[in-house]
XYZ file of C-alpha atoms in Angstrom:
448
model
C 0.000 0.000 0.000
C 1.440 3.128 -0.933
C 0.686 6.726 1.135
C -1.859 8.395 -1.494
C -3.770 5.075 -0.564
C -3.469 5.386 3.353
C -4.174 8.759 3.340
C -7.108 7.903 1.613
C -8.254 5.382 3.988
C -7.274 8.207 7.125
C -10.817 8.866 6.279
C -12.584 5.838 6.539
C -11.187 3.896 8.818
C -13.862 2.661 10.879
C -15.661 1.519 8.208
C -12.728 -0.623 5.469
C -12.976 -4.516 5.419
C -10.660 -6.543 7.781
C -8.360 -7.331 5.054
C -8.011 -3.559 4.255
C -7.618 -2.535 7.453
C -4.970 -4.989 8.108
C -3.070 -3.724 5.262
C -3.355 -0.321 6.374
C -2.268 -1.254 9.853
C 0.681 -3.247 7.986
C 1.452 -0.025 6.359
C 1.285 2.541 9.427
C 4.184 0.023 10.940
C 6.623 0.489 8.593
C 5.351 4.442 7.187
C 6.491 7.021 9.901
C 5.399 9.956 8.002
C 1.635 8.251 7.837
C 1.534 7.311 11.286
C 2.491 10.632 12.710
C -0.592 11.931 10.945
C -2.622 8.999 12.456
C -1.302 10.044 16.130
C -1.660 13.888 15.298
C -4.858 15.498 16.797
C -4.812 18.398 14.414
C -4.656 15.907 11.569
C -7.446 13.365 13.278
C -9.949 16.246 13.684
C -9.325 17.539 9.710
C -10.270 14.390 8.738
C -13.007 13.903 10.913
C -14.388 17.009 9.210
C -13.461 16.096 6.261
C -15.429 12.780 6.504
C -18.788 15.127 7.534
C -18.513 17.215 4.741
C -18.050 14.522 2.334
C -20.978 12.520 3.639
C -24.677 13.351 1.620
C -27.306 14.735 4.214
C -29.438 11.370 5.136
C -32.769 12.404 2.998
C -30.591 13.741 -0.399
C -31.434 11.166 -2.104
C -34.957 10.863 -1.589
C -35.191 14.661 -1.889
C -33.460 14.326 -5.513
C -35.577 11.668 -6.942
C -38.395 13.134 -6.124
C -37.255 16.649 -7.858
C -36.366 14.226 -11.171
C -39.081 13.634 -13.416
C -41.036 10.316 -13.609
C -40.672 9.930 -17.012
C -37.663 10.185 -19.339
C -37.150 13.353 -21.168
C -37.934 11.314 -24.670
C -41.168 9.820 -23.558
C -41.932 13.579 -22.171
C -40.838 14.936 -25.789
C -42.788 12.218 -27.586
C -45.833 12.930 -25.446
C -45.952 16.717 -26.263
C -45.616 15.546 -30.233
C -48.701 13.811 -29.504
C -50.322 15.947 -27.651
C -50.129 18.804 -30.656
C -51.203 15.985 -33.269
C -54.002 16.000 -31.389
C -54.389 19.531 -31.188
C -54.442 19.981 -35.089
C -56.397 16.851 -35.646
C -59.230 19.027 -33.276
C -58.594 22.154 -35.400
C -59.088 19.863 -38.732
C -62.359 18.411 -37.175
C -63.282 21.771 -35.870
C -63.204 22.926 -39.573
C -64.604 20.454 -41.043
C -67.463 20.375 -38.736
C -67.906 24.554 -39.645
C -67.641 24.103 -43.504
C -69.974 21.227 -43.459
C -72.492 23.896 -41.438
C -71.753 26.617 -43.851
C -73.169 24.342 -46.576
C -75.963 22.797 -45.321
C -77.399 26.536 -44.296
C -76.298 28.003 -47.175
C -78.288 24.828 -49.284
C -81.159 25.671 -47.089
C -81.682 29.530 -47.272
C -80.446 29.642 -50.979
C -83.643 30.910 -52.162
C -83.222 33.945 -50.080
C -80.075 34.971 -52.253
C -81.992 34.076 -55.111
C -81.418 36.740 -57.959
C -77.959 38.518 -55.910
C -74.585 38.522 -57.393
C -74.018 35.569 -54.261
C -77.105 33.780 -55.342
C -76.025 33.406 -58.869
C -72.470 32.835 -58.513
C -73.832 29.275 -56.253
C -76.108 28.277 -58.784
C -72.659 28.467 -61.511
C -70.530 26.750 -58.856
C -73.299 24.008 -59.061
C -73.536 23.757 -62.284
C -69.932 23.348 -62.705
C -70.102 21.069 -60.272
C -72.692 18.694 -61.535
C -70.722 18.722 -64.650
C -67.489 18.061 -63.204
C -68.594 15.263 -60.544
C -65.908 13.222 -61.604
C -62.668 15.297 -61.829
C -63.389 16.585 -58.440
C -64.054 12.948 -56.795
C -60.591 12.469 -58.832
C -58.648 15.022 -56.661
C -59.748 13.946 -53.418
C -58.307 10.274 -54.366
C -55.645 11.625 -55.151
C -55.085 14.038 -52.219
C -55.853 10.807 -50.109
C -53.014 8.979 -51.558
C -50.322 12.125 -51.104
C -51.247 11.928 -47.680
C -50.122 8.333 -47.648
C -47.222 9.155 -49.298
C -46.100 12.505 -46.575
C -46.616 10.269 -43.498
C -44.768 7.435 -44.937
C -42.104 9.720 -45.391
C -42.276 11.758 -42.486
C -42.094 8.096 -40.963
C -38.607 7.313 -42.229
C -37.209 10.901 -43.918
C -34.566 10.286 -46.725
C -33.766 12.138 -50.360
C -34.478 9.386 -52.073
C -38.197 8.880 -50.105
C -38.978 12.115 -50.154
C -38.252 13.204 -53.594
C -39.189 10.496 -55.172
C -42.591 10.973 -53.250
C -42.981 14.259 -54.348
C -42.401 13.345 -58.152
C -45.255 11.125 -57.850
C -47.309 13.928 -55.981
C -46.626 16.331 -58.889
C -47.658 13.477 -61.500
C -50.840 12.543 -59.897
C -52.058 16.618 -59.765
C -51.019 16.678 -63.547
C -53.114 13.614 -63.826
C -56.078 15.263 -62.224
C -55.303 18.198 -64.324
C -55.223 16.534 -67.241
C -58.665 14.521 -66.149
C -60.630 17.644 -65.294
C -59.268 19.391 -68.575
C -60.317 16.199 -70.729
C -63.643 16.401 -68.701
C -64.169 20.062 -69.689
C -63.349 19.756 -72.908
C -65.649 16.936 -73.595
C -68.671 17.979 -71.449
C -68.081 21.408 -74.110
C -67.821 20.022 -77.265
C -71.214 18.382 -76.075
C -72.407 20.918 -75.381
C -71.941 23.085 -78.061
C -73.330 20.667 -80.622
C -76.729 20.515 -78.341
C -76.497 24.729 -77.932
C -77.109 24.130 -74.028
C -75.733 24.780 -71.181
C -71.704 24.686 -71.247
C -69.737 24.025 -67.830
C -66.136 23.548 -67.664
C -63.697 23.491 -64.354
C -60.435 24.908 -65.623
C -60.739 25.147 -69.106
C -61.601 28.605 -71.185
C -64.765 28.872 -72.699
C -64.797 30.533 -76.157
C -68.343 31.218 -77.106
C -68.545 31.378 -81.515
C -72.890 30.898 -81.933
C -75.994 30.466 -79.730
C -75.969 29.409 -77.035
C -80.016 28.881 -75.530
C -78.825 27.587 -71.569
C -75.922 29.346 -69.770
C -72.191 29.486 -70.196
C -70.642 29.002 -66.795
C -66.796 28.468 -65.624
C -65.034 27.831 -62.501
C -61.708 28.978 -62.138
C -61.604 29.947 -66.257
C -61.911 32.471 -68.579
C -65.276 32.898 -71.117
C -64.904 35.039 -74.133
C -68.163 35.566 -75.799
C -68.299 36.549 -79.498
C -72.076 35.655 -80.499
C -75.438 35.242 -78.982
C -76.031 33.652 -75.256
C -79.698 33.779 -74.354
C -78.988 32.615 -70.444
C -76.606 33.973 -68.369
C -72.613 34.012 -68.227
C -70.495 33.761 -65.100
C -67.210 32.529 -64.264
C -65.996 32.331 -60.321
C -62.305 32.950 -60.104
C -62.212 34.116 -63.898
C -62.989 36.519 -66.312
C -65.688 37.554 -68.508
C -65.249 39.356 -72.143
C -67.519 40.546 -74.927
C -66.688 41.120 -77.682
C -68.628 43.986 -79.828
C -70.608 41.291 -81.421
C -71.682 39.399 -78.380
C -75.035 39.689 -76.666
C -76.109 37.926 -73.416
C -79.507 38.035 -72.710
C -79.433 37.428 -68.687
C -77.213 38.510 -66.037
C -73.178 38.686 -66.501
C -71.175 37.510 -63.802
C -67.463 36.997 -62.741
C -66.480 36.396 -58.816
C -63.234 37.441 -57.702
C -62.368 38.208 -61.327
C -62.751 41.042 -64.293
C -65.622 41.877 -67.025
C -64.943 43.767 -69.841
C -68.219 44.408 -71.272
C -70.592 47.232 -72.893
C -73.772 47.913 -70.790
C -75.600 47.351 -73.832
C -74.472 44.070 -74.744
C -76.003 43.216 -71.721
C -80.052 42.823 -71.317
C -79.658 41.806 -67.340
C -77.035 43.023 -64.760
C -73.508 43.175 -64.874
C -72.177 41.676 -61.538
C -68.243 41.711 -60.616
C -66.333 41.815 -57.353
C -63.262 44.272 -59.094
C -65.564 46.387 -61.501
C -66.040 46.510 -65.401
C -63.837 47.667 -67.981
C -65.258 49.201 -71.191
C -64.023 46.680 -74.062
C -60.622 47.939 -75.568
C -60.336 50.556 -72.933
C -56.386 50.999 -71.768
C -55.542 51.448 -68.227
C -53.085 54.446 -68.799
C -54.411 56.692 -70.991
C -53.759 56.806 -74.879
C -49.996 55.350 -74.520
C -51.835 52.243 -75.349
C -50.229 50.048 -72.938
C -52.773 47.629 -71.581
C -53.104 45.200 -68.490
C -55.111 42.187 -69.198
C -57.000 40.395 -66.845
C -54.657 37.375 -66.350
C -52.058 40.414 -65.646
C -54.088 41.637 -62.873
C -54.579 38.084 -61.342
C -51.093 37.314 -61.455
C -50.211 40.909 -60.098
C -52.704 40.164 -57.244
C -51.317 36.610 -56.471
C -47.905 38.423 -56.762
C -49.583 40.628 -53.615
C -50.770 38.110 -51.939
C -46.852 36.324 -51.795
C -46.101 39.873 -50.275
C -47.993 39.536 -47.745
C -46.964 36.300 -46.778
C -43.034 37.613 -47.227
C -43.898 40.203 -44.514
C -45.999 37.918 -42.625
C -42.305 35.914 -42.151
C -40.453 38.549 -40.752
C -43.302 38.840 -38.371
C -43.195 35.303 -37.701
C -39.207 35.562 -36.708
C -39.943 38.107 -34.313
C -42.631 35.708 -32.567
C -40.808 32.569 -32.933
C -37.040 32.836 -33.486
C -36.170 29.591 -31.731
C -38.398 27.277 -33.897
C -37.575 29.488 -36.747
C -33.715 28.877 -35.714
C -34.276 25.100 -35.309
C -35.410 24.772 -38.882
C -32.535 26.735 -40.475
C -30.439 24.068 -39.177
C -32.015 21.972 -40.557
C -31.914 23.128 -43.630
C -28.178 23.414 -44.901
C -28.249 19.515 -43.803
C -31.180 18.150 -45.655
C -31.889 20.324 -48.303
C -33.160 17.913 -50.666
C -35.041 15.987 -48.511
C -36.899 19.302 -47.243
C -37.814 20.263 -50.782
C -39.320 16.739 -51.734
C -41.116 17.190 -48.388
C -42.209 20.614 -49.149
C -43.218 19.906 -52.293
C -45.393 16.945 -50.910
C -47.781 19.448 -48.831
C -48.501 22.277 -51.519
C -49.915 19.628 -54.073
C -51.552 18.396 -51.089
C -53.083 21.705 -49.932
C -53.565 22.173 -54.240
C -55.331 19.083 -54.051
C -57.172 19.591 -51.133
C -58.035 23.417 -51.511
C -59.872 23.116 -55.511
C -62.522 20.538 -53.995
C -63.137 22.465 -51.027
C -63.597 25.377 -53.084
C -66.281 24.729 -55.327
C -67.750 22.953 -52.303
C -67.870 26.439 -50.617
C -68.535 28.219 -53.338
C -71.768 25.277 -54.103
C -73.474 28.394 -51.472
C -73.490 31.289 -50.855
C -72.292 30.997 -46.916
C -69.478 29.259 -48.104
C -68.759 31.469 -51.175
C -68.276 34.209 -48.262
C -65.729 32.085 -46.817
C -63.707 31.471 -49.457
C -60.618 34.352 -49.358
C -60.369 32.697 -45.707
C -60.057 29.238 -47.138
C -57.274 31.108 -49.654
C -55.536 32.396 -46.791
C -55.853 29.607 -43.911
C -54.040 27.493 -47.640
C -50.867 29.770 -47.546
C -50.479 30.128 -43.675
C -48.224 27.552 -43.421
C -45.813 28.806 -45.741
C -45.025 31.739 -43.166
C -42.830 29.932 -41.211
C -41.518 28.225 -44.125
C -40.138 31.452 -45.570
C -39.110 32.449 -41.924
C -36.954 29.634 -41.752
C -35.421 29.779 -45.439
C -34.565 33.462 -44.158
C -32.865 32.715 -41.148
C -30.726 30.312 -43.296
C -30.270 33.151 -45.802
C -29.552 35.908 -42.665
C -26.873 33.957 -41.437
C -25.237 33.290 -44.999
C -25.217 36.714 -45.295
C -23.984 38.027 -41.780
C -22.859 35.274 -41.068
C -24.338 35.193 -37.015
C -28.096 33.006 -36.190
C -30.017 36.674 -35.138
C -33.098 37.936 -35.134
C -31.838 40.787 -37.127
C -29.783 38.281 -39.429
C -32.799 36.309 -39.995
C -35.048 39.177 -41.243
C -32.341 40.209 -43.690
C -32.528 36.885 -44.917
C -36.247 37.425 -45.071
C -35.820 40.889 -47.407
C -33.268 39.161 -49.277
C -36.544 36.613 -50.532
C -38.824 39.910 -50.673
C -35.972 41.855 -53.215
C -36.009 38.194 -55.447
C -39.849 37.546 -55.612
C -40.068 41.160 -56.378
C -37.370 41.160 -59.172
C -38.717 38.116 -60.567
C -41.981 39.314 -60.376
C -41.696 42.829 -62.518
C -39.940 40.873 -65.197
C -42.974 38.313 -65.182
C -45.511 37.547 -62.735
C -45.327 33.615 -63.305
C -41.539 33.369 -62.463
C -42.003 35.637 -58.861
C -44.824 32.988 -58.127
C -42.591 29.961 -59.268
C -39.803 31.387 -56.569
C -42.187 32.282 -54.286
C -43.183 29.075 -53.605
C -39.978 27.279 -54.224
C -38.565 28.942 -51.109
C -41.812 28.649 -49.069
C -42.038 24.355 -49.834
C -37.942 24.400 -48.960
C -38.576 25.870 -45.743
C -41.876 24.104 -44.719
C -40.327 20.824 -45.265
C -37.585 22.061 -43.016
C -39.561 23.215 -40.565
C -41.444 19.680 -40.352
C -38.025 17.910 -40.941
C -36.974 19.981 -37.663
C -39.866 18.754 -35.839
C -39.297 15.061 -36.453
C -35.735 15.582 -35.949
C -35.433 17.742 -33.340
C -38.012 17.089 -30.465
């Protein structure tokens, strides 16, 4: 036994195992420097000390177990993942539950809109509907099967899963696409040979003879060069005239642009953003014109403004989840886009049905710029997450202040995009907000 050891056992003397204490005895006999500070009082009552101070109190332990959790931080982490799946699976029933109230009144006090702008813009939504039965049935399969397809991968997240998932997302909404416009354009040609009523979804509506029902879109345009003894309406479209045409009921468009004569025109002319005189510029005699699909694309161009600023705002609020994310991000880059991707043709899918379904009355129809904007809220922290990334590329520190330069670094691109065509701004636009969703949820399952 060497004297580190003895000294060491100074302490605990009265309690070492006959075998040690024999060998410490053994050692004091032959160690005069170690058994001086046996025999020395000063020494004895240091260690005596030393042996109270190293001793716990008697209830420590009991006192720390019961200040330690019962469960283990994962279980606790996994618990409060459930607990907000549950929380959004209330919302979703919550809305569901509303929207299926909103059209069952609006169905039942429809005849007390009857002959209003809202009253006839229904009665095209369910026309369109009836006509387009089975396209719409076709992107609610298909939304059921992306779904499928996120949780699988949200399940077990990889590039390979998750883009590969999202190629198959993007070809089953160019399927439906491709249904409903195959739909529309048969259901037209029909038709047009009967001279009845025409309905399409998506596709544009060019109107060449008479027509004796109605010529009714959804979501296209209707150009009108002869005779239409019903009415003509499009929801989320436009309406044009040309100085032949003649419409002998009401002319509609919802959310959308007419450009029409009053006298072409034996009923009303109904529109959410006004009418423009056919041929009429917007500046003047420069002859420079904006075009209806300009405006719409200008106004969706907006809307992606909004939801830029609504980011910054969203950093401010939530800069650690917004941090966690951008971490994310630089790691998995790929695998956030496939997953980003994955949700907007979901909430594409998801958000056409539900809006002729609105739309089907006139309740609903009132609901639908909410539906519009409830469809891009989750793209705000998306782009606040995308900017953090960018913030700390550019200043190279994870701020606040970094992050919402990263944020007007996006705003200066859509924007630049945007003025040289609306289409591209868009494309970016939501580029960056599906990278950083998918991040955002990637951080989630990755980081509990």
């Amino acid at each position: 036994m060497d004297c580190r050891t003895a000294h060491t056992r100074l302490i605990g003397a009265g309690e070492l195992q006959p075998d040690e204490y024999q060998a410490h005895q053994d050692h004091l006999a032959v160690c005069a420097a170690c058994r001086d500070d046996q025999d020395d009082p000063f020494s004895r009552a240091l260690v005596q000390t030393t042996r109270e101070l190293a001793l716990p109190p008697p209830d420590f332990t009991a006192k720390l177990m019961q200040r330690l959790p019962a469960e283990s931080p994962l279980t606790l982490a996994q618990q409060s993942a459930q607990r907000v799946q549950r929380r959004w699976q209330q919302i979703g029933l919550a809305v569901a539950a509303g929207l299926s109230i909103a059209v069952v009144a609006g169905i039942s006090l429809q005849h007390l809109w009857a002959g209003t702008t809202l009253g006839l813009a229904a009665d095209v939504v369910l026309t369109v509907a009836g006509a387009a039965i089975g396209p719409l049935v076709t992107l609610l399969g298909s939304a059921v099967v992306v779904t499928l397809l996120l949780n699988g991968v949200m399940r077990r997240p990889s590039v390979g899963r998750a883009l590969g998932s999202a190629a198959l997302a993007a070809l089953l909404l160019l399927s439906g696409g491709m249904v409903t416009a195959m739909n529309d354009a048969a259901n037209a040609a029909a038709s047009f040979a009967q001279e009845s009523t025409i309905a399409t979804v998506l596709q544009p509506i060019r109107v060449t003879q008479a027509i004796d029902g109605d010529v009714a879109s959804l979501l296209g345009t209707i150009v009108v060069d002869g005779l239409v003894r019903g009415n003509v309406a499009s929801v989320a479209g436009t309406v044009t005239l040309a100085p032949a045409a003649r419409v002998g009921g009401d002319v509609l468009a919802g959310i959308g642009q007419i450009q029409a004569a009053p006298e072409q025109v034996v009923g009303a002319i109904r529109s959410s953003t006004g009418t423009l005189a056919v041929g009429t510029g917007w500046f003047g005699a420069s002859g420079a014109t904006v075009t209806p699909n300009v405006v719409r694309s200008l106004s969706a161009l907006f809307g992606a403004l909004v939801t830029l600023a609504l980011a910054g705002l969203a950093v401010l609020l939530w800069p650690q989840r917004t941090l966690r994310a951008s971490h994310v991000l630089p790691r998995q880059p790929w695998a956030a886009l496939g997953i980003g991707v994955l949700i907007t043709v979901l909430l594409v899918l998801l958000t056409l049905p539900v809006l002729a379904l609105l739309a089907a009355t006139v309740v609903g129809l009132l609901l639908v710029p909410l539906l519009l904007l409830a469809a891009h809220l989750p793209y705000v922290q998306g782009l606040a997450a995308v900017g953090q990334a960018l913030g700390y590329r550019l200043t190279g520190g994870a701020t606040v202040a970094s992050a919402l330069w990263g944020v007007a670094a996006q705003l200066i691109v859509v924007i630049g995009l945007g003025i040289w065509t609306p289409f591209a701004g868009l494309l970016t636009f939501y580029l960056l907000a599906s990278l950083g969703l998918g991040a955002d949820l990637l951080a989630r399952r990755l980081l509990p």
